[in-house]
Amino acid sequence: MKPLLLAALAAMLALLQGCASLPPMVDRTPVLAIPASSQEALGRIAALSVPAGKGSGFRPLPLAAWSMDARLALVRNAQKSLDIQYYLLQNDLTGHALVRAVRDAALRGVRVRLLVDDLYTANTERLLADLAAYPNVEIRLFNPFPTGRAWQLTRWILAAGDFSRVNHRMHNKLLIADGAFAIAGGRNIADEYFFNSKGSNFVDFDLLVAGEAVLRLAGIFDIYWNSERVFPLHSVEPRFKEPPALRDDFEKLTADAVSAFPSPPPNARDLLGYLPLSADLKQPPLKLLYGRIDAFADDPEKVSGRASRGDDETTVTTRVMRTIGEAKAEVVLSSPYFVPGKLGMEGLGQALNNDVRIEVMTNSLASNDEPFASAGYARYRLDMLKMGVDLFEIDSSQLKNDSLIGAALHATIGRSHSKLIVVDRQTTFVGSMNLDLRSSRINTELGMLVYSPELAENVLTLADRVRDTGSFRLRLAQPGDRVQWIGVDHGVEKVYDSEPGVSLGTKLQLLLLFPFISESLL
């Protein structure tokens, strides 16, 4: 009986796979961003805050509370348009808080365009469908799975024959309000990115942007919104309820967020001395830094596999590596998943040969939520130390000693999710890109190169704080063929000869899997 059942199941899956396809008829009439205007409050504040000739204005958002406050403040003050693009918008308290604010904006008459990657929407489609039932809201999915949509597993099983397509995801993160202000960086919309998770939380970084760069970011959003790789939510997930019922469901589902994420006190300052945006918007002009920003993103057609060999000159990764290659003195970079690969190692070697100091901060195996990324990184760790790269790895237990970060982490695991690179204390990369295979060859990414010594110093101040209070320093153990980790335990320096904080079972699992992590993929 069992063989017959298995055969029947296999036949059914094959049939479903054969029938699986994306909707052929989708309205592709271009829809474009609404430019900033002095007729709206945010447009007036942006104009006051970025004087003529200053290019773009910006401020760092290193603290989760300030970053969420900035998003909610922009959404709550929007009067004309909201353009929102995320890899992950989770069906949790953080997601509920943002979409409730978005719903309220739509009811005020604000046009909402929400673009979400389809990878994790099995858990959020109910939330998205409910939100889409409100007037002025349109939701689209990037590179959707055509069938089996109720569960993550069935999505992948039924798309097995189309794996080369669905493996490509949109990793971008962007929010634009009234064409006047934007927020871009590393944070997705989920509890763990805003210190609201009970298990683990990410130290991360976003940038608030006003001025010329917002126009370019809006253009990037339009390219994605109008891409043939994007489909309206209703075209792949038909509604089974009438809009009033969906709106009732939305109210019930998101009721837990009615009082979530209160604004920080109006006179409270973050790590760099900035007030909450919710308070600052009431007393313009805003305190901003100024400089030139180059904003860029991968073409949505990266989904076609055009970057799979690592030689696509148009990618965000290539653009950033070119900037690193132009360094004259110093490169300080933070990437949660750091797998340099052959090309990256060659680039690091060239920089070091030119007497450029290289400092890398990434997650330790114990703090990494992606152990395969740690295994890939470990292949290059010893060689990087021998070359002269300064390596640091985040340690959650030490990170908890920081007065602000530790207090926010409580008993949870602390991890880094920041994607930051500072070149020669002049140029700062901020964006969604990790320095790994998926970012360079598979996923689409968004990035900004900010030419501002002031921002560079701000970011380096943050990097120094995390490095000095929450990381291991790596070194070569004599005679130079092993790695050692140097940490601080209750004020006393401690040396580790193997991956600290990792169980023997985890180490054995990675050792067994190590040979199967292909060099060609790294």
Short mmCIF file of C-alpha atoms in Angstrom, two decimals:
data_model
loop_
_atom_site.label_atom_id
_atom_site.label_comp_id
_atom_site.label_asym_id
_atom_site.label_seq_id
_atom_site.Cartn_x
_atom_site.Cartn_y
_atom_site.Cartn_z
CA MET A 1 0.00 0.00 0.00
CA LYS A 2 2.76 2.41 0.86
CA PRO A 3 4.49 2.15 -2.55
CA LEU A 4 1.14 2.80 -4.23
CA LEU A 5 0.52 5.86 -2.06
CA LEU A 6 4.00 7.17 -2.76
CA ALA A 7 3.55 6.61 -6.48
CA ALA A 8 0.18 8.37 -6.41
CA LEU A 9 1.66 11.28 -4.45
CA ALA A 10 4.58 11.55 -6.87
CA ALA A 11 2.18 11.52 -9.82
CA MET A 12 0.02 14.20 -8.22
CA LEU A 13 3.04 16.41 -7.48
CA ALA A 14 4.30 15.96 -11.03
CA LEU A 15 0.88 16.93 -12.36
CA LEU A 16 0.71 19.98 -10.13
CA GLN A 17 4.23 20.99 -11.15
CA GLY A 18 3.27 20.72 -14.77
CA CYS A 19 0.23 22.92 -14.19
CA ALA A 20 2.09 25.47 -12.10
CA SER A 21 2.56 28.76 -13.88
CA LEU A 22 2.32 32.44 -13.15
CA PRO A 23 -0.69 34.38 -14.46
CA PRO A 24 -0.12 35.30 -18.14
CA MET A 25 -2.38 38.37 -18.22
CA VAL A 26 -1.24 41.11 -15.85
CA ASP A 27 -1.79 44.84 -16.35
CA ARG A 28 1.68 46.28 -17.05
CA THR A 29 0.66 49.93 -17.34
CA PRO A 30 3.57 51.85 -15.75
CA VAL A 31 2.88 53.50 -12.40
CA LEU A 32 5.41 56.07 -11.23
CA ALA A 33 6.43 57.73 -7.99
CA ILE A 34 4.81 60.99 -6.95
CA PRO A 35 7.56 63.63 -6.53
CA ALA A 36 8.00 65.67 -3.38
CA SER A 37 5.99 68.86 -3.14
CA SER A 38 5.85 71.83 -0.79
CA GLN A 39 2.11 71.23 -0.68
CA GLU A 40 2.77 68.36 1.74
CA ALA A 41 4.28 68.72 5.21
CA LEU A 42 7.11 66.23 4.63
CA GLY A 43 8.01 68.00 1.38
CA ARG A 44 8.20 71.34 3.18
CA ILE A 45 10.30 69.89 6.01
CA ALA A 46 12.68 68.23 3.57
CA ALA A 47 13.12 71.48 1.64
CA LEU A 48 13.82 73.38 4.87
CA SER A 49 16.24 70.71 6.07
CA VAL A 50 18.33 70.37 2.88
CA PRO A 51 19.36 73.85 1.69
CA ALA A 52 20.05 74.43 -2.00
CA GLY A 53 23.45 73.19 -3.06
CA LYS A 54 23.76 70.65 -0.25
CA GLY A 55 22.85 67.67 -2.41
CA SER A 56 21.38 65.20 0.05
CA GLY A 57 20.81 65.25 3.78
CA PHE A 58 20.95 62.15 5.95
CA ARG A 59 21.21 60.85 9.47
CA PRO A 60 22.19 57.42 10.83
CA LEU A 61 19.60 55.22 12.53
CA PRO A 62 21.71 52.77 14.57
CA LEU A 63 19.24 52.06 17.38
CA ALA A 64 16.19 49.88 16.74
CA ALA A 65 13.81 52.13 18.69
CA TRP A 66 14.89 55.24 16.75
CA SER A 67 14.73 53.37 13.46
CA MET A 68 11.19 52.12 14.04
CA ASP A 69 10.16 55.55 15.29
CA ALA A 70 11.46 57.08 12.05
CA ARG A 71 9.45 54.66 9.91
CA LEU A 72 6.26 55.18 11.87
CA ALA A 73 6.75 58.97 11.93
CA LEU A 74 7.11 59.11 8.14
CA VAL A 75 4.10 56.86 7.55
CA ARG A 76 1.97 58.81 10.03
CA ASN A 77 2.89 62.15 8.47
CA ALA A 78 2.58 61.10 4.83
CA GLN A 79 -0.13 62.93 2.90
CA LYS A 80 0.31 61.82 -0.70
CA SER A 81 2.25 58.58 -1.19
CA LEU A 82 4.07 55.69 0.47
CA ASP A 83 6.37 53.42 -1.54
CA ILE A 84 7.54 50.46 0.56
CA GLN A 85 9.80 47.59 -0.54
CA TYR A 86 11.00 44.75 1.73
CA TYR A 87 12.53 41.29 1.52
CA LEU A 88 10.68 40.32 4.70
CA LEU A 89 7.56 41.83 6.23
CA GLN A 90 6.68 39.46 9.03
CA ASN A 91 3.29 38.61 10.52
CA ASP A 92 4.38 39.61 14.03
CA LEU A 93 4.09 42.61 16.34
CA THR A 94 6.57 44.68 14.32
CA GLY A 95 4.85 43.89 11.03
CA HIS A 96 1.47 44.60 12.57
CA ALA A 97 2.61 47.99 13.88
CA LEU A 98 3.89 49.11 10.49
CA VAL A 99 0.92 47.91 8.44
CA ARG A 100 -1.58 49.45 10.87
CA ALA A 101 0.13 52.80 10.34
CA VAL A 102 0.09 52.16 6.59
CA ARG A 103 -3.62 51.31 6.76
CA ASP A 104 -4.33 54.56 8.58
CA ALA A 105 -2.40 56.48 5.91
CA ALA A 106 -4.41 54.81 3.15
CA LEU A 107 -7.65 55.79 4.87
CA ARG A 108 -6.39 59.40 4.84
CA GLY A 109 -6.12 59.15 1.05
CA VAL A 110 -2.41 58.31 0.80
CA ARG A 111 -1.53 56.13 -2.20
CA VAL A 112 0.26 53.02 -0.91
CA ARG A 113 2.46 50.80 -3.07
CA LEU A 114 3.80 47.84 -1.09
CA LEU A 115 6.26 45.46 -2.76
CA VAL A 116 7.31 42.33 -0.87
CA ASP A 117 9.53 39.46 -1.89
CA ASP A 118 7.51 36.24 -2.02
CA LEU A 119 9.96 33.97 -0.19
CA TYR A 120 8.38 34.21 3.28
CA THR A 121 4.81 35.23 2.45
CA ALA A 122 3.33 31.82 3.29
CA ASN A 123 3.15 33.19 6.83
CA THR A 124 2.06 36.71 5.86
CA GLU A 125 -0.36 36.31 2.96
CA ARG A 126 -3.36 36.60 5.25
CA LEU A 127 -1.98 39.88 6.63
CA LEU A 128 -1.19 41.19 3.14
CA ALA A 129 -4.56 40.16 1.70
CA ASP A 130 -6.35 41.88 4.57
CA LEU A 131 -4.34 45.08 4.07
CA ALA A 132 -4.97 45.03 0.32
CA ALA A 133 -8.72 45.19 1.00
CA TYR A 134 -8.42 48.84 2.02
CA PRO A 135 -8.80 51.63 -0.54
CA ASN A 136 -5.63 53.22 -1.93
CA VAL A 137 -3.52 50.13 -1.15
CA GLU A 138 -1.87 48.02 -3.84
CA ILE A 139 0.38 45.10 -2.95
CA ARG A 140 2.69 43.30 -5.35
CA LEU A 141 4.96 40.27 -4.96
CA PHE A 142 8.45 39.87 -6.40
CA ASN A 143 9.18 36.61 -8.26
CA PRO A 144 6.24 34.69 -6.75
CA PHE A 145 5.79 30.96 -6.32
CA PRO A 146 2.91 29.91 -8.58
CA THR A 147 1.31 27.17 -6.45
CA GLY A 148 1.37 25.35 -3.13
CA ARG A 149 1.26 28.76 -1.53
CA ALA A 150 -0.31 27.83 1.81
CA TRP A 151 2.90 26.28 3.18
CA GLN A 152 6.58 27.01 2.69
CA LEU A 153 7.42 23.35 2.05
CA THR A 154 4.79 22.83 -0.65
CA ARG A 155 5.88 25.99 -2.39
CA TRP A 156 9.39 24.59 -2.83
CA ILE A 157 8.26 21.05 -3.68
CA LEU A 158 5.87 22.22 -6.38
CA ALA A 159 8.42 24.67 -7.77
CA ALA A 160 11.23 22.10 -7.90
CA GLY A 161 11.26 22.21 -11.67
CA ASP A 162 11.55 25.99 -11.57
CA PHE A 163 14.21 26.16 -8.86
CA SER A 164 16.63 28.25 -10.94
CA ARG A 165 14.02 31.04 -10.95
CA VAL A 166 12.52 30.91 -7.47
CA ASN A 167 15.97 30.65 -5.85
CA HIS A 168 16.50 34.31 -6.82
CA ARG A 169 15.02 36.72 -4.30
CA MET A 170 14.61 40.49 -3.83
CA HIS A 171 16.71 41.41 -0.77
CA ASN A 172 16.12 45.19 -1.04
CA LYS A 173 14.83 47.28 1.87
CA LEU A 174 13.36 50.74 1.21
CA LEU A 175 10.62 53.06 2.47
CA ILE A 176 9.79 56.40 0.81
CA ALA A 177 7.23 58.90 2.14
CA ASP A 178 5.74 61.65 -0.05
CA GLY A 179 8.81 61.50 -2.29
CA ALA A 180 10.54 63.60 0.38
CA PHE A 181 12.18 61.20 2.84
CA ALA A 182 13.49 57.67 2.52
CA ILE A 183 14.85 55.02 4.87
CA ALA A 184 17.21 52.38 3.47
CA GLY A 185 19.68 49.98 5.00
CA GLY A 186 19.77 46.51 6.52
CA ARG A 187 16.60 46.11 8.56
CA ASN A 188 13.68 43.95 7.47
CA ILE A 189 10.28 44.38 9.10
CA ALA A 190 10.26 41.68 11.77
CA ASP A 191 10.60 41.52 15.54
CA GLU A 192 14.25 40.43 15.58
CA TYR A 193 15.34 43.57 13.67
CA PHE A 194 13.76 45.87 16.26
CA PHE A 195 14.84 44.16 19.52
CA ASN A 196 11.38 42.70 20.00
CA SER A 197 12.20 39.00 19.68
CA LYS A 198 12.38 36.67 22.66
CA GLY A 199 15.05 34.47 21.06
CA SER A 200 17.60 36.59 19.25
CA ASN A 201 17.95 40.17 18.01
CA PHE A 202 20.06 41.93 15.40
CA VAL A 203 22.27 44.97 15.81
CA ASP A 204 21.60 46.76 12.52
CA PHE A 205 21.80 50.08 10.70
CA ASP A 206 19.58 52.26 8.47
CA LEU A 207 19.97 55.70 6.96
CA LEU A 208 17.31 58.42 6.84
CA VAL A 209 17.69 60.32 3.57
CA ALA A 210 16.30 63.59 2.18
CA GLY A 211 17.19 65.68 -0.86
CA GLU A 212 18.49 64.61 -4.28
CA ALA A 213 19.08 60.95 -3.43
CA VAL A 214 15.38 60.37 -2.67
CA LEU A 215 14.52 61.08 -6.31
CA ARG A 216 16.97 58.38 -7.41
CA LEU A 217 15.66 55.91 -4.81
CA ALA A 218 12.11 56.57 -6.03
CA GLY A 219 13.25 55.80 -9.57
CA ILE A 220 14.74 52.52 -8.38
CA PHE A 221 11.47 51.63 -6.68
CA ASP A 222 9.59 52.35 -9.92
CA ILE A 223 11.88 50.01 -11.87
CA TYR A 224 10.99 47.18 -9.50
CA TRP A 225 7.31 48.05 -9.20
CA ASN A 226 6.87 47.96 -12.98
CA SER A 227 9.11 44.95 -13.57
CA GLU A 228 7.81 41.86 -15.33
CA ARG A 229 9.14 39.91 -12.34
CA VAL A 230 6.47 41.51 -10.13
CA PHE A 231 2.84 40.39 -9.89
CA PRO A 232 -0.18 41.84 -8.09
CA LEU A 233 -0.98 39.92 -4.92
CA HIS A 234 -4.52 39.18 -6.08
CA SER A 235 -3.27 37.61 -9.31
CA VAL A 236 -1.48 34.80 -7.48
CA GLU A 237 -3.55 34.73 -4.28
CA PRO A 238 -7.25 35.23 -5.12
CA ARG A 239 -9.52 36.70 -2.45
CA PHE A 240 -11.95 34.28 -0.83
CA LYS A 241 -13.73 36.93 1.25
CA GLU A 242 -15.34 40.24 0.46
CA PRO A 243 -13.35 43.42 1.34
CA PRO A 244 -15.41 44.29 4.47
CA ALA A 245 -14.70 40.83 5.94
CA LEU A 246 -11.02 41.13 5.10
CA ARG A 247 -10.87 44.53 6.78
CA ASP A 248 -12.49 43.07 9.90
CA ASP A 249 -9.88 40.31 9.86
CA PHE A 250 -7.13 42.91 9.57
CA GLU A 251 -8.37 44.78 12.63
CA LYS A 252 -8.48 41.60 14.71
CA LEU A 253 -5.14 40.27 13.47
CA THR A 254 -3.23 43.49 14.15
CA ALA A 255 -4.99 44.57 17.35
CA ASP A 256 -1.95 43.51 19.37
CA ALA A 257 -0.02 46.45 17.91
CA VAL A 258 -2.43 49.22 18.94
CA SER A 259 -0.03 50.54 21.58
CA ALA A 260 3.18 48.90 20.35
CA PHE A 261 6.38 50.86 19.71
CA PRO A 262 5.69 54.09 21.60
CA SER A 263 7.91 56.94 20.48
CA PRO A 264 11.06 57.50 22.52
CA PRO A 265 10.89 60.55 24.82
CA PRO A 266 11.15 63.69 22.63
CA ASN A 267 14.34 64.84 24.37
CA ALA A 268 16.04 61.40 24.35
CA ARG A 269 19.16 61.12 22.19
CA ASP A 270 20.56 58.06 20.46
CA LEU A 271 24.18 56.85 20.38
CA LEU A 272 25.17 59.71 18.07
CA GLY A 273 23.14 62.48 19.70
CA TYR A 274 20.09 62.51 17.41
CA LEU A 275 16.57 63.06 18.72
CA PRO A 276 13.70 60.76 17.63
CA LEU A 277 12.37 61.73 14.20
CA SER A 278 8.82 61.89 15.59
CA ALA A 279 9.95 64.77 17.79
CA ASP A 280 12.23 66.42 15.23
CA LEU A 281 9.54 66.64 12.56
CA LYS A 282 7.65 69.03 14.85
CA GLN A 283 10.51 71.53 14.91
CA PRO A 284 12.19 71.76 11.49
CA PRO A 285 14.74 72.09 10.06
CA LEU A 286 16.03 68.65 10.97
CA LYS A 287 19.54 68.01 12.19
CA LEU A 288 21.19 66.27 9.22
CA LEU A 289 24.57 65.58 7.71
CA TYR A 290 25.13 66.62 4.10
CA GLY A 291 26.95 65.22 1.10
CA ARG A 292 26.59 63.41 -2.19
CA ILE A 293 24.86 60.03 -2.35
CA ASP A 294 25.07 57.59 -5.24
CA ALA A 295 22.07 55.26 -4.93
CA PHE A 296 21.96 52.12 -7.06
CA ALA A 297 20.38 48.68 -7.20
CA ASP A 298 20.59 45.43 -9.08
CA ASP A 299 18.40 45.06 -12.15
CA PRO A 300 15.31 42.96 -11.33
CA GLU A 301 16.38 40.80 -14.28
CA LYS A 302 19.19 39.45 -12.11
CA VAL A 303 16.51 36.79 -11.54
CA SER A 304 17.39 35.45 -15.00
CA GLY A 305 20.77 34.26 -13.69
CA ARG A 306 22.76 36.94 -15.51
CA ALA A 307 25.11 37.37 -12.52
CA SER A 308 25.56 33.66 -11.76
CA ARG A 309 29.21 33.55 -12.86
CA GLY A 310 30.22 36.53 -10.74
CA ASP A 311 31.34 38.62 -13.71
CA ASP A 312 28.32 40.94 -14.11
CA GLU A 313 29.74 44.47 -14.02
CA THR A 314 26.34 46.00 -13.22
CA THR A 315 25.74 44.46 -9.80
CA VAL A 316 25.75 46.26 -6.47
CA THR A 317 28.54 43.95 -5.31
CA THR A 318 30.75 44.83 -8.28
CA ARG A 319 30.17 48.52 -7.69
CA VAL A 320 31.11 48.22 -4.03
CA MET A 321 34.17 46.06 -4.70
CA ARG A 322 35.37 48.66 -7.18
CA THR A 323 35.12 51.31 -4.46
CA ILE A 324 37.05 49.11 -2.04
CA GLY A 325 39.68 48.64 -4.72
CA GLU A 326 40.14 52.42 -4.92
CA ALA A 327 41.02 52.69 -1.19
CA LYS A 328 44.27 54.47 -0.40
CA ALA A 329 44.66 53.81 3.35
CA GLU A 330 41.87 51.94 5.12
CA VAL A 331 38.77 49.81 4.64
CA VAL A 332 36.53 48.96 7.62
CA LEU A 333 33.66 46.66 6.81
CA SER A 334 30.84 44.94 8.65
CA SER A 335 28.89 42.10 7.05
CA PRO A 336 26.84 39.52 8.97
CA TYR A 337 27.59 36.89 6.34
CA PHE A 338 31.11 37.32 4.97
CA VAL A 339 32.27 34.81 2.36
CA PRO A 340 34.83 36.58 0.14
CA GLY A 341 35.33 33.79 -2.41
CA LYS A 342 38.20 33.71 -4.88
CA LEU A 343 37.50 37.13 -6.38
CA GLY A 344 37.07 38.74 -2.96
CA MET A 345 40.33 37.27 -1.70
CA GLU A 346 42.12 38.60 -4.75
CA GLY A 347 40.67 42.05 -4.08
CA LEU A 348 41.70 41.95 -0.42
CA GLY A 349 45.19 40.86 -1.43
CA GLN A 350 45.59 43.71 -3.89
CA ALA A 351 44.48 46.25 -1.30
CA LEU A 352 46.86 44.88 1.31
CA ASN A 353 49.72 44.94 -1.22
CA ASN A 354 48.95 48.65 -1.62
CA ASP A 355 49.40 49.14 2.15
CA VAL A 356 45.66 49.49 2.76
CA ARG A 357 44.57 48.37 6.22
CA ILE A 358 41.57 46.00 6.10
CA GLU A 359 39.32 45.43 9.12
CA VAL A 360 36.45 42.94 8.91
CA MET A 361 33.65 42.49 11.44
CA THR A 362 31.29 39.52 11.04
CA ASN A 363 29.31 37.12 13.20
CA SER A 364 31.01 34.34 15.11
CA LEU A 365 29.65 30.85 14.59
CA ALA A 366 27.91 31.08 17.97
CA SER A 367 26.17 34.34 17.04
CA ASN A 368 25.39 33.51 13.40
CA ASP A 369 21.86 32.55 12.39
CA GLU A 370 23.24 31.07 9.15
CA PRO A 371 25.77 28.35 10.08
CA PHE A 372 26.48 27.56 6.41
CA ALA A 373 27.64 31.15 5.97
CA SER A 374 29.95 30.67 8.94
CA ALA A 375 31.30 27.46 7.42
CA GLY A 376 31.92 29.24 4.13
CA TYR A 377 33.65 32.13 5.88
CA ALA A 378 35.80 29.68 7.88
CA ARG A 379 37.39 28.43 4.65
CA TYR A 380 39.06 31.82 4.22
CA ARG A 381 39.64 32.89 7.80
CA LEU A 382 43.17 31.50 8.25
CA ASP A 383 44.32 32.81 4.87
CA MET A 384 42.93 36.28 5.63
CA LEU A 385 44.85 36.41 8.90
CA LYS A 386 48.03 35.33 7.14
CA MET A 387 47.49 38.07 4.55
CA GLY A 388 47.19 40.69 7.29
CA VAL A 389 43.43 41.29 7.52
CA ASP A 390 42.25 42.38 10.98
CA LEU A 391 39.37 40.02 11.82
CA PHE A 392 36.73 40.47 14.52
CA GLU A 393 33.71 38.29 15.27
CA ILE A 394 30.61 39.31 17.21
CA ASP A 395 30.24 37.65 20.60
CA SER A 396 26.77 37.88 22.10
CA SER A 397 27.93 37.44 25.69
CA GLN A 398 30.39 40.35 25.43
CA LEU A 399 27.88 42.46 23.50
CA LYS A 400 25.58 42.33 26.52
CA ASN A 401 28.16 44.30 28.48
CA ASP A 402 27.40 47.38 26.40
CA SER A 403 25.25 49.75 28.46
CA LEU A 404 22.66 50.37 25.74
CA ILE A 405 22.84 47.31 23.50
CA GLY A 406 23.07 44.89 26.41
CA ALA A 407 20.08 46.40 28.16
CA ALA A 408 18.00 46.02 24.99
CA LEU A 409 19.12 42.43 24.37
CA HIS A 410 18.10 41.19 27.84
CA ALA A 411 18.48 37.39 27.77
CA THR A 412 18.36 37.05 23.96
CA ILE A 413 21.20 36.20 21.58
CA GLY A 414 22.81 39.30 20.08
CA ARG A 415 23.80 39.19 16.42
CA SER A 416 24.99 41.65 13.80
CA HIS A 417 22.98 42.33 10.66
CA SER A 418 24.74 45.57 9.67
CA LYS A 419 25.97 45.93 6.10
CA LEU A 420 28.45 48.81 6.31
CA ILE A 421 31.75 49.65 4.63
CA VAL A 422 33.86 52.75 5.28
CA VAL A 423 36.64 53.56 2.82
CA ASP A 424 39.43 55.99 3.77
CA ARG A 425 37.18 57.65 6.37
CA GLN A 426 35.47 59.47 3.51
CA THR A 427 33.02 57.13 1.77
CA THR A 428 30.41 54.91 3.44
CA PHE A 429 28.43 52.09 1.88
CA VAL A 430 24.95 51.57 3.37
CA GLY A 431 22.53 49.05 1.95
CA SER A 432 21.08 45.56 1.89
CA MET A 433 24.12 43.77 0.41
CA ASN A 434 26.04 41.11 2.28
CA LEU A 435 29.52 40.18 1.13
CA ASP A 436 28.58 36.64 0.12
CA LEU A 437 27.44 34.52 -2.79
CA ARG A 438 23.73 35.19 -2.56
CA SER A 439 24.15 38.96 -2.61
CA SER A 440 26.69 38.97 -5.42
CA ARG A 441 25.14 36.42 -7.77
CA ILE A 442 21.61 35.41 -6.76
CA ASN A 443 19.56 38.02 -4.85
CA THR A 444 18.85 41.58 -5.90
CA GLU A 445 20.26 44.29 -3.63
CA LEU A 446 20.04 48.03 -2.98
CA GLY A 447 22.99 50.21 -2.01
CA MET A 448 24.14 53.77 -1.41
CA LEU A 449 27.64 55.21 -1.47
CA VAL A 450 27.64 58.26 0.76
CA TYR A 451 30.49 60.73 0.31
CA SER A 452 30.68 62.35 3.72
CA PRO A 453 33.59 62.33 6.21
CA GLU A 454 31.08 63.13 8.97
CA LEU A 455 28.96 60.05 8.28
CA ALA A 456 32.11 57.95 8.00
CA GLU A 457 33.19 59.10 11.46
CA ASN A 458 29.72 58.35 12.86
CA VAL A 459 29.82 54.82 11.47
CA LEU A 460 33.38 54.23 12.67
CA THR A 461 32.38 55.39 16.16
CA LEU A 462 29.63 52.76 16.16
CA ALA A 463 31.97 50.10 14.74
CA ASP A 464 34.57 50.85 17.42
CA ARG A 465 31.94 50.52 20.13
CA VAL A 466 30.75 47.11 18.93
CA ARG A 467 34.30 45.90 18.28
CA ASP A 468 35.63 46.98 21.67
CA THR A 469 32.72 45.81 23.81
CA GLY A 470 31.15 42.94 21.89
CA SER A 471 33.58 40.95 19.77
CA PHE A 472 36.43 38.48 19.62
CA ARG A 473 39.73 39.59 18.06
CA LEU A 474 41.23 36.84 15.95
CA ARG A 475 44.93 36.12 15.65
CA LEU A 476 47.33 33.48 14.35
CA ALA A 477 48.50 30.98 16.94
CA GLN A 478 52.19 30.20 16.66
CA PRO A 479 53.61 28.76 14.48
CA GLY A 480 50.92 30.49 12.45
CA ASP A 481 48.79 27.58 11.24
CA ARG A 482 45.83 27.93 13.63
CA VAL A 483 43.29 30.58 14.60
CA GLN A 484 42.84 31.85 18.13
CA TRP A 485 40.01 34.01 19.49
CA ILE A 486 40.76 36.72 22.07
CA GLY A 487 37.81 37.79 24.17
CA VAL A 488 37.09 39.46 27.51
CA ASP A 489 35.35 37.55 30.29
CA HIS A 490 34.42 39.68 33.33
CA GLY A 491 37.18 42.12 32.52
CA VAL A 492 39.83 39.44 32.01
CA GLU A 493 41.28 38.63 28.60
CA LYS A 494 40.67 35.02 27.59
CA VAL A 495 42.18 33.03 24.70
CA TYR A 496 40.20 30.33 22.87
CA ASP A 497 41.77 27.72 20.61
CA SER A 498 38.50 26.67 18.96
CA GLU A 499 35.17 28.31 18.04
CA PRO A 500 34.03 29.85 21.37
CA GLY A 501 30.51 29.33 22.62
CA VAL A 502 29.77 26.47 20.20
CA SER A 503 28.82 22.96 21.27
CA LEU A 504 30.87 19.96 20.18
CA GLY A 505 27.83 18.61 18.31
CA THR A 506 27.54 21.75 16.18
CA LYS A 507 31.25 21.67 15.40
CA LEU A 508 31.04 18.02 14.32
CA GLN A 509 28.02 18.72 12.09
CA LEU A 510 29.87 21.51 10.32
CA LEU A 511 33.00 19.40 9.95
CA LEU A 512 30.93 16.68 8.29
CA LEU A 513 29.21 19.16 5.97
CA PHE A 514 32.38 21.15 5.26
CA PRO A 515 33.50 19.10 2.23
CA PHE A 516 30.13 19.64 0.54
CA ILE A 517 30.34 23.43 0.58
CA SER A 518 31.56 23.97 -2.95
CA GLU A 519 34.47 26.32 -3.49
CA SER A 520 32.83 27.40 -6.76
CA LEU A 521 29.84 28.69 -4.81
CA LEU A 522 31.98 30.76 -2.47
#
